Coordinates of C-alpha atoms and ligand atoms in Angstrom, one line a residue:
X1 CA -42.6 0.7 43.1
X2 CA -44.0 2.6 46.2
X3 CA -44.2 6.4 45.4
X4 CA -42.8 7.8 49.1
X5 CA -39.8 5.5 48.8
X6 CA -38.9 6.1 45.1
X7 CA -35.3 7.4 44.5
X8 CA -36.9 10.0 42.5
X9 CA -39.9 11.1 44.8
X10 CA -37.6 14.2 46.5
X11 CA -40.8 15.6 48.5
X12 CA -43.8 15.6 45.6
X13 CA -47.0 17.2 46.2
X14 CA -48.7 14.8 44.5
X15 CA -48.7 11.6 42.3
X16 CA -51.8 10.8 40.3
X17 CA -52.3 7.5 38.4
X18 CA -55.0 8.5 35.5
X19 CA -57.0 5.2 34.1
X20 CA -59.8 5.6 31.1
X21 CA -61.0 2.0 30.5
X22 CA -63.1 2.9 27.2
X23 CA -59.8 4.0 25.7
X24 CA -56.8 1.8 27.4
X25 CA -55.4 5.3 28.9
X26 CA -52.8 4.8 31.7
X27 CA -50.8 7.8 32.6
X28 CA -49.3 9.7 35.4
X29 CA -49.3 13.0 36.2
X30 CA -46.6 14.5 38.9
X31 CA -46.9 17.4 40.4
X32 CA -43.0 18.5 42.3
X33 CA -44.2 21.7 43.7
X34 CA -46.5 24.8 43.4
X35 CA -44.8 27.3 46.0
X36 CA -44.3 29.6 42.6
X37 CA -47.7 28.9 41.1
X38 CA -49.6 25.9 39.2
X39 CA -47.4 23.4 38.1
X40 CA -46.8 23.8 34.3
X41 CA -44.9 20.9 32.2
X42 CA -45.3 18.5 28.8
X43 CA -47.4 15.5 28.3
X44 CA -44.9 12.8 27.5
X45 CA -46.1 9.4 25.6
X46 CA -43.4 6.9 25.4
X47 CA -43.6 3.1 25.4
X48 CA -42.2 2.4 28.5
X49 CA -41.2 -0.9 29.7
X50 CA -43.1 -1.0 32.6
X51 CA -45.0 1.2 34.9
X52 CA -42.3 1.6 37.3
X53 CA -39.8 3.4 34.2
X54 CA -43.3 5.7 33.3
X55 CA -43.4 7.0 37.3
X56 CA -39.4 7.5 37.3
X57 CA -39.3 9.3 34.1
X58 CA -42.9 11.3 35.2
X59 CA -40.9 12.2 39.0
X60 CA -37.6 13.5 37.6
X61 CA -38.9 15.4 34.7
X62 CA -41.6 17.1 37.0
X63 CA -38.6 18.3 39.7
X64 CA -36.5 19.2 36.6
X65 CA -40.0 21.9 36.1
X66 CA -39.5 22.9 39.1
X67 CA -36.4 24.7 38.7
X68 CA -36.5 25.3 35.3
X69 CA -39.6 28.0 36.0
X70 CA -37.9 29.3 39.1
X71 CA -34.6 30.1 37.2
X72 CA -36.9 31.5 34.2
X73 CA -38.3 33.6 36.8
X74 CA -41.8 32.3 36.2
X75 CA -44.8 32.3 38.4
X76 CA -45.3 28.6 37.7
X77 CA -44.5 25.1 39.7
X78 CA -43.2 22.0 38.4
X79 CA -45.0 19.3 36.8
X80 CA -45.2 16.6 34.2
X81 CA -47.4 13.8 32.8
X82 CA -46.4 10.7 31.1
X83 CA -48.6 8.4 28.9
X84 CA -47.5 4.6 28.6
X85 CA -47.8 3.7 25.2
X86 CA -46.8 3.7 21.7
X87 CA -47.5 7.5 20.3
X88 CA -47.4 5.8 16.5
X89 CA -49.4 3.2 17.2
X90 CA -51.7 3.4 20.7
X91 CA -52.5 7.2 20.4
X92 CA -55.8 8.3 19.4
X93 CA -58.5 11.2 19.6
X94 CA -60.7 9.7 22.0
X95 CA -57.4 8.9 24.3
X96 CA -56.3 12.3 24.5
X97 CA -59.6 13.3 25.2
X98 CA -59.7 10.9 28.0
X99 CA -56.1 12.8 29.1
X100 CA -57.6 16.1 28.5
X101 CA -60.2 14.8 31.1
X102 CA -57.6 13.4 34.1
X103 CA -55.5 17.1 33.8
X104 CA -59.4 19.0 34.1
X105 CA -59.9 16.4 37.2
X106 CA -56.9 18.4 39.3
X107 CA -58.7 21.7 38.6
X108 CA -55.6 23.6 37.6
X109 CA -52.8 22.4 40.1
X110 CA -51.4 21.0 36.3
X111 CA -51.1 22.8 33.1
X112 CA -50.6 20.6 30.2
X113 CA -48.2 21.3 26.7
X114 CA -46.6 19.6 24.6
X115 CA -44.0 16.8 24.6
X116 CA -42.2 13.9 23.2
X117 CA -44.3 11.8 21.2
X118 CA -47.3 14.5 21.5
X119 CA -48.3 16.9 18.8
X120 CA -49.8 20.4 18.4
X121 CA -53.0 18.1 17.5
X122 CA -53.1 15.9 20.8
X123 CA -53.0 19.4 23.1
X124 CA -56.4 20.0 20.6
X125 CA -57.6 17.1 21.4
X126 CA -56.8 17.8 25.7
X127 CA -57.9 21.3 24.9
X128 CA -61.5 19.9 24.4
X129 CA -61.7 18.2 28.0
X130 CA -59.8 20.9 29.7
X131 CA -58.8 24.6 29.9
X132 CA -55.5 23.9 31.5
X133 CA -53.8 23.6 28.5
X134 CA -50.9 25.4 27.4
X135 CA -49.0 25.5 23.7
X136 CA -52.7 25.6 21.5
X137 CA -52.1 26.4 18.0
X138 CA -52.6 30.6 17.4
X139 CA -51.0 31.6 21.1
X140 CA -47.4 31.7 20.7
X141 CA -46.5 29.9 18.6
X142 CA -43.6 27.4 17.8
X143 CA -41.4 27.6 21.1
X144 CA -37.9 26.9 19.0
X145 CA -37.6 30.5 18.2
X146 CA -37.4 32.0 21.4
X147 CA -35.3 28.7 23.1
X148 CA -32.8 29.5 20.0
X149 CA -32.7 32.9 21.7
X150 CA -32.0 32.0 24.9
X151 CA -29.4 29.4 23.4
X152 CA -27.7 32.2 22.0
X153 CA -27.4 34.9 24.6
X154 CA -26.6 31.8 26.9
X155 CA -23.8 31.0 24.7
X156 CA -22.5 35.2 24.8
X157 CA -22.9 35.2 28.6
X158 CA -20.7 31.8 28.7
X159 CA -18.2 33.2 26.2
X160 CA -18.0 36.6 27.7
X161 CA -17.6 35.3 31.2
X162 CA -15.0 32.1 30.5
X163 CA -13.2 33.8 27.3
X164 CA -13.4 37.3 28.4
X165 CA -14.8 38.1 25.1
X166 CA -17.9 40.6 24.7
X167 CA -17.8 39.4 20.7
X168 CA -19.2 36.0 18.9
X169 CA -16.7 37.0 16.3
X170 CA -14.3 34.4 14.9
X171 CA -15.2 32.1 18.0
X172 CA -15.3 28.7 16.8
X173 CA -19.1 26.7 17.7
X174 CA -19.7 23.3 17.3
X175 CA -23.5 22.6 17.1
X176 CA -24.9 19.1 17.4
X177 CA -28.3 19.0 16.0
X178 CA -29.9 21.2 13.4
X179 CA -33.5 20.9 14.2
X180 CA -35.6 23.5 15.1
X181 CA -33.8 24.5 17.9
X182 CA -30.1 23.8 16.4
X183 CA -30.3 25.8 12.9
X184 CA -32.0 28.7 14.1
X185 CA -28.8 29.0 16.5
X186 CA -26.4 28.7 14.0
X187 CA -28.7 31.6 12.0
X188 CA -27.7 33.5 15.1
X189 CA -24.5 32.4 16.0
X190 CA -23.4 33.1 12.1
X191 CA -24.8 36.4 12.3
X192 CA -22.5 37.3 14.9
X193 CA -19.1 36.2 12.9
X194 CA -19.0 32.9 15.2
X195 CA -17.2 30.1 12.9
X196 CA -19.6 27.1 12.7
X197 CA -18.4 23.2 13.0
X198 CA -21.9 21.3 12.9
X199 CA -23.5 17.5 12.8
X200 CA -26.6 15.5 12.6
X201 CA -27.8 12.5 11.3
X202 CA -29.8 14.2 8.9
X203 CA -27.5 14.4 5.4
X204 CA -29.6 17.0 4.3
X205 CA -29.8 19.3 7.7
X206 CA -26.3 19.3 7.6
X207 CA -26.0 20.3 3.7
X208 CA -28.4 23.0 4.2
X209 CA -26.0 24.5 7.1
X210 CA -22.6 24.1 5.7
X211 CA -24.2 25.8 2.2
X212 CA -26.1 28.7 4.3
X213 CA -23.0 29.0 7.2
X214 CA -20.3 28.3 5.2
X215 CA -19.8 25.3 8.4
X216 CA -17.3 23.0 8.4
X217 CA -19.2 19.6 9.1
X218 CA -17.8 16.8 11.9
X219 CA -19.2 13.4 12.0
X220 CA -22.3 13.0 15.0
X221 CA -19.9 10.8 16.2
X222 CA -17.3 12.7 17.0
X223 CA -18.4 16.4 17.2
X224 CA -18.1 16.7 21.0
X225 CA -14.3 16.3 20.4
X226 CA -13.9 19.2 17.8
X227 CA -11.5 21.6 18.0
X228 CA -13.8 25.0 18.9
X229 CA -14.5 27.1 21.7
X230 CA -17.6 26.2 22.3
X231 CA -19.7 22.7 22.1
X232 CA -23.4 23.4 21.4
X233 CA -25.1 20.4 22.4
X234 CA -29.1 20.7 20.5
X235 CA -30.0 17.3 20.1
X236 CA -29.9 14.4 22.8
X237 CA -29.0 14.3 26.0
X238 CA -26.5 12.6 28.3
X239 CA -23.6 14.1 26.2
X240 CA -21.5 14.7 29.1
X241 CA -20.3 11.4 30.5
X242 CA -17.0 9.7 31.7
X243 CA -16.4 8.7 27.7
X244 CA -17.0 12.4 26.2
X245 CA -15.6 14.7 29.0
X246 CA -12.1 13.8 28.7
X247 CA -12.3 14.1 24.7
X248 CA -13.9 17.5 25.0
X249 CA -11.8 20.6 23.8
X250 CA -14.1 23.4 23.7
X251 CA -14.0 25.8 27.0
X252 CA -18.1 26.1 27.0
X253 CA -20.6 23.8 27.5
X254 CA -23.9 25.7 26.3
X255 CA -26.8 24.2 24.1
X256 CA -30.4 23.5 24.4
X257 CA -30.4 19.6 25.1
X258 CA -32.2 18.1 28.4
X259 CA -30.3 16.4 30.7
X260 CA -26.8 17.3 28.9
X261 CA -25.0 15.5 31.7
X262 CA -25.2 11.7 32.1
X263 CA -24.6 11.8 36.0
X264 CA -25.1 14.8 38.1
X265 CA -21.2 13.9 39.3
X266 CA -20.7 15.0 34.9
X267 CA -21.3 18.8 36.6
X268 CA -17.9 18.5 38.8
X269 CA -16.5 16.7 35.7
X270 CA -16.6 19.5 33.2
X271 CA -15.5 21.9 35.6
X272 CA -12.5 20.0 36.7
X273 CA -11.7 19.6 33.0
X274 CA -12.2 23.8 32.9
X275 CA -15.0 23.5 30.9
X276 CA -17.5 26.2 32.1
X277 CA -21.2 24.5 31.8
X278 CA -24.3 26.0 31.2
X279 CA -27.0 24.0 33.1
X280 CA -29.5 23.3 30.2
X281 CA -32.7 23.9 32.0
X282 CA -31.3 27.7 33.0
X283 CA -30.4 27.9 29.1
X284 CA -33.0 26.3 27.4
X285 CA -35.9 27.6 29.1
X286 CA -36.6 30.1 26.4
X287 CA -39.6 27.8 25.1
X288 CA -41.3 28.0 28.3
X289 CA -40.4 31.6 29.0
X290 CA -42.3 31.7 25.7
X291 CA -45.4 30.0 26.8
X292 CA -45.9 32.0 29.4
X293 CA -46.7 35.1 27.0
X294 CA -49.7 33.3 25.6
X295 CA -53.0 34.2 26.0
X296 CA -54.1 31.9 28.3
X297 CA -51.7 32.9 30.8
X298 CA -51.7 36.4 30.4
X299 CA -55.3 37.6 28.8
X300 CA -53.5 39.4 26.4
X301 CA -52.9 39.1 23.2
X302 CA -49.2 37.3 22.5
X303 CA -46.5 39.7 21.9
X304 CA -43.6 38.5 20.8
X305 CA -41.2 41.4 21.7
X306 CA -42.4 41.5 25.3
X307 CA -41.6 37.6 25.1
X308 CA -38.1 38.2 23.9
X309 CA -36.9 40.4 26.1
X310 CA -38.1 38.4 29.5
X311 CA -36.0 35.3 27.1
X312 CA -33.1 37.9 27.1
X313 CA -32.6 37.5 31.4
X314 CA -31.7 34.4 30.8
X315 CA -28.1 35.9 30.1
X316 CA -27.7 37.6 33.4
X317 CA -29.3 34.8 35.3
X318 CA -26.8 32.6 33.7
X319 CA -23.9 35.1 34.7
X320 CA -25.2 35.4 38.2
X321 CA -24.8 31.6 38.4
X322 CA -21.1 31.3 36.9
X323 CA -19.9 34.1 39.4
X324 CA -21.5 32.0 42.3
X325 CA -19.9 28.9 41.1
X326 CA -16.7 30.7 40.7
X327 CA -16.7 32.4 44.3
X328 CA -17.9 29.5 45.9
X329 CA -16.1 26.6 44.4
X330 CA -19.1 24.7 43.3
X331 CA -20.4 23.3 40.0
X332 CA -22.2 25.6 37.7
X333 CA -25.1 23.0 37.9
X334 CA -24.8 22.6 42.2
X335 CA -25.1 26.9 41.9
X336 CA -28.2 26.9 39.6
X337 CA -30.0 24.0 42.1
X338 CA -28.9 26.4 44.9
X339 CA -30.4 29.6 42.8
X340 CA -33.6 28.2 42.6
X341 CA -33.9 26.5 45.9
X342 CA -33.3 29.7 47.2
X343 CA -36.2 31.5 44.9
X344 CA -38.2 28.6 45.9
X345 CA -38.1 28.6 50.1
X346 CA -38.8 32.8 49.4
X347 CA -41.8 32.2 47.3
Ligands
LIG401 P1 -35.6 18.5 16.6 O1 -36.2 17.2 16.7 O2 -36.3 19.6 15.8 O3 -34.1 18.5 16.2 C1 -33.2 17.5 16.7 C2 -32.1 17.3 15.6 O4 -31.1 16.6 16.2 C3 -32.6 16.6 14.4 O5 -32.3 17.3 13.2 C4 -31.9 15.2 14.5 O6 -31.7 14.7 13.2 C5 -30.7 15.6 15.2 N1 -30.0 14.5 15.9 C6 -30.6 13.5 16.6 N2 -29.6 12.6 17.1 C7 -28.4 13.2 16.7 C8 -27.1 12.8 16.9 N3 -26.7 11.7 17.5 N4 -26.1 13.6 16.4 C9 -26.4 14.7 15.7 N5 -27.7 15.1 15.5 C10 -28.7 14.4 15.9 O7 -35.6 19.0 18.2 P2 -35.5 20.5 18.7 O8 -36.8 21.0 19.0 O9 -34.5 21.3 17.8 O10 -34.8 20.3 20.1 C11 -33.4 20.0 20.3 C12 -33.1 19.7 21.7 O11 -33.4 20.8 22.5 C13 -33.8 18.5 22.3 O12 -33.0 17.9 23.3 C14 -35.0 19.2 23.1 O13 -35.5 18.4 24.1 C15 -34.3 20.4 23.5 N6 -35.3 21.5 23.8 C16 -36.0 22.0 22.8 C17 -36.9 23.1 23.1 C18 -37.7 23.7 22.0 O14 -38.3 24.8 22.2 N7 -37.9 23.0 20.8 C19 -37.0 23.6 24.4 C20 -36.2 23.1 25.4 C21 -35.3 22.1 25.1

């Protein structure tokens, strides 16, 4: 598909196909915009059906960069890379190497981390052929800590401004996916008195948290239905969507998930339903708020308090975008876009 007339292409600076013949690599890296600074976003390796799903997926992802850093308040642009291929099976040193060399060939206009179906090894590997490489082992550090964070004060600002309650105290959270992100929210959540209803697909995740948190546990199935106040979405996305919204009870829509709704039209949904919505890239940003502490980025060694309390604006930036909604009548989602088009055009 032509790049200028792609659905997706919404003004790119640029589009790079990457080809390394002694090691099969084909990969694109997208670059939305770098008014704020270099363009900072994952490495992605998927086995996509064809080149044209790689360059769709590589185009929205990048944009979704873009805002994500200007909500976070970052001094970084928007980009993204995607590698066609099986990570399990067509991933090897030599191939990352070859990666490591394609994101060195745009001199710093795109700084590499971590993504699906790329590990902490693979950015090692990059790290050899490039300096533009963010996420190396010894910087900062798992990111899930510090998106949990963000989750959570996300999830106070939500409660405080749709509930009119300052306390997590006896509010009832349902939270889909215990992973990294997921269980270290409920850690939080718990601490705060907040009643826990949880799922995954993982019999033992969910044993651990209804042992730990005393949760109840709801089938994965079925937990965007539970009866609670708020519905923590931490594990796939596209849970908002013409099948779920009307079977949703909770007031709050807050968890780290990308791309929680199916359609952008799922943003007018949830707040026709009353459901107040927490745009996932101004919640979940935590992880790249994160990576921006490390030592690469800041010549100074990481400190994780100074981390945590830039993580910690991600509650007033998420109350600034529910009062806009409110006074203007849009979706939470259409005043966060709005937010950061407007950081943007000043930058
Ligand atoms: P993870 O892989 O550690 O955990 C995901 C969990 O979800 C797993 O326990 C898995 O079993 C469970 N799961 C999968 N499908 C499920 C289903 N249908 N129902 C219930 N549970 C299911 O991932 P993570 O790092 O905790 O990330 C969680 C989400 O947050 C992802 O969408 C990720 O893209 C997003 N996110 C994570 C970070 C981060 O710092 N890790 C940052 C931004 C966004």
């Amino acid at each position: 598909m032509a790049v200028f007339q792609h659905p997706e292409f919404d003004r790119h600076e640029t589009v790079v196909h990457c080809h390394d013949d002694a090691t099969g690599l084909r990969a694109i890296v997208a670059v939305h915009d770098s008014r704020l600074g270099p363009a900072l976003g994952g490495c992605r390796m998927w086995r996509y059906a064809d080149e044209d799903a790689a360059l769709t997926d590589a185009l929205r992802l990048s944009r979704g960069m873009t805002y994500k850093a200007a909500l976070a308040g970052l001094r970084f642009g928007g980009g993204k890379s995607v590698i066609i291929g099986d990570p399990h099976h067509d991933k090897s040193e030599a191939l990352m190497e070859a990666m490591g060399r394609a994101v060195d060939r745009l001199g710093g206009a795109y700084i590499v981390a971590e993504d699906v179906g790329i590990g902490t090894g693979d950015v090692v590997a990059m790290a050899r052929a490039t300096r533009h490489v963010a996420g190396l082992p010894g910087q900062g550090g798992d990111p899930s800590p510090a998106t949990a964070y963000g989750v959570y004060l996300g999830i106070k600002a939500a409660v405080s401004f749709r509930l009119g309650r300052n306390s997590l105290d006896g509010i009832r959270v349902a939270v889909q996916g215990l992973g990294h992100v997921g269980h270290a929210v409920c850690e939080r959540l718990a601490g705060d008195g907040a009643k826990l209803v949880v799922a995954d697909l993982s019999p033992s995740a969910v044993e651990r948290a209804a042992d730990v948190f005393r949760a109840e546990i709801a089938a994965p199935e079925a937990i965007h239905a539970a009866d609670v106040d708020v519905y923590a979405p931490c594990a796939l996305g596209a849970v908002a969507n013409d099948r779920t919204i009307p079977q949703m009870r909770a007031r709050v829509l807050a968890g780290s998930a990308n791309n929680q709704l199916a359609r952008p039209r799922h943003g007018a949904a949830l707040a026709a339903q009353g459901i107040l919505y927490a745009p996932d890239y101004v919640i979940n940003a935590g992880g790249i708020i994160n990576i921006a502490h490390e030592p690469w980025h800041t010549g100074r060694a990481y400190d994780r308090e100074a981390a945590f309390a830039d993580v910690a604006r991600i509650h007033d930036t998420l109350l600034e975008i529910f009062a806009e909604a409110k006074a203007d009548g849009l979706a939470t989602v259409a005043a966060a876009d709005r937010l950061a088009e407007r950081r943007l055009a000043a930058a």
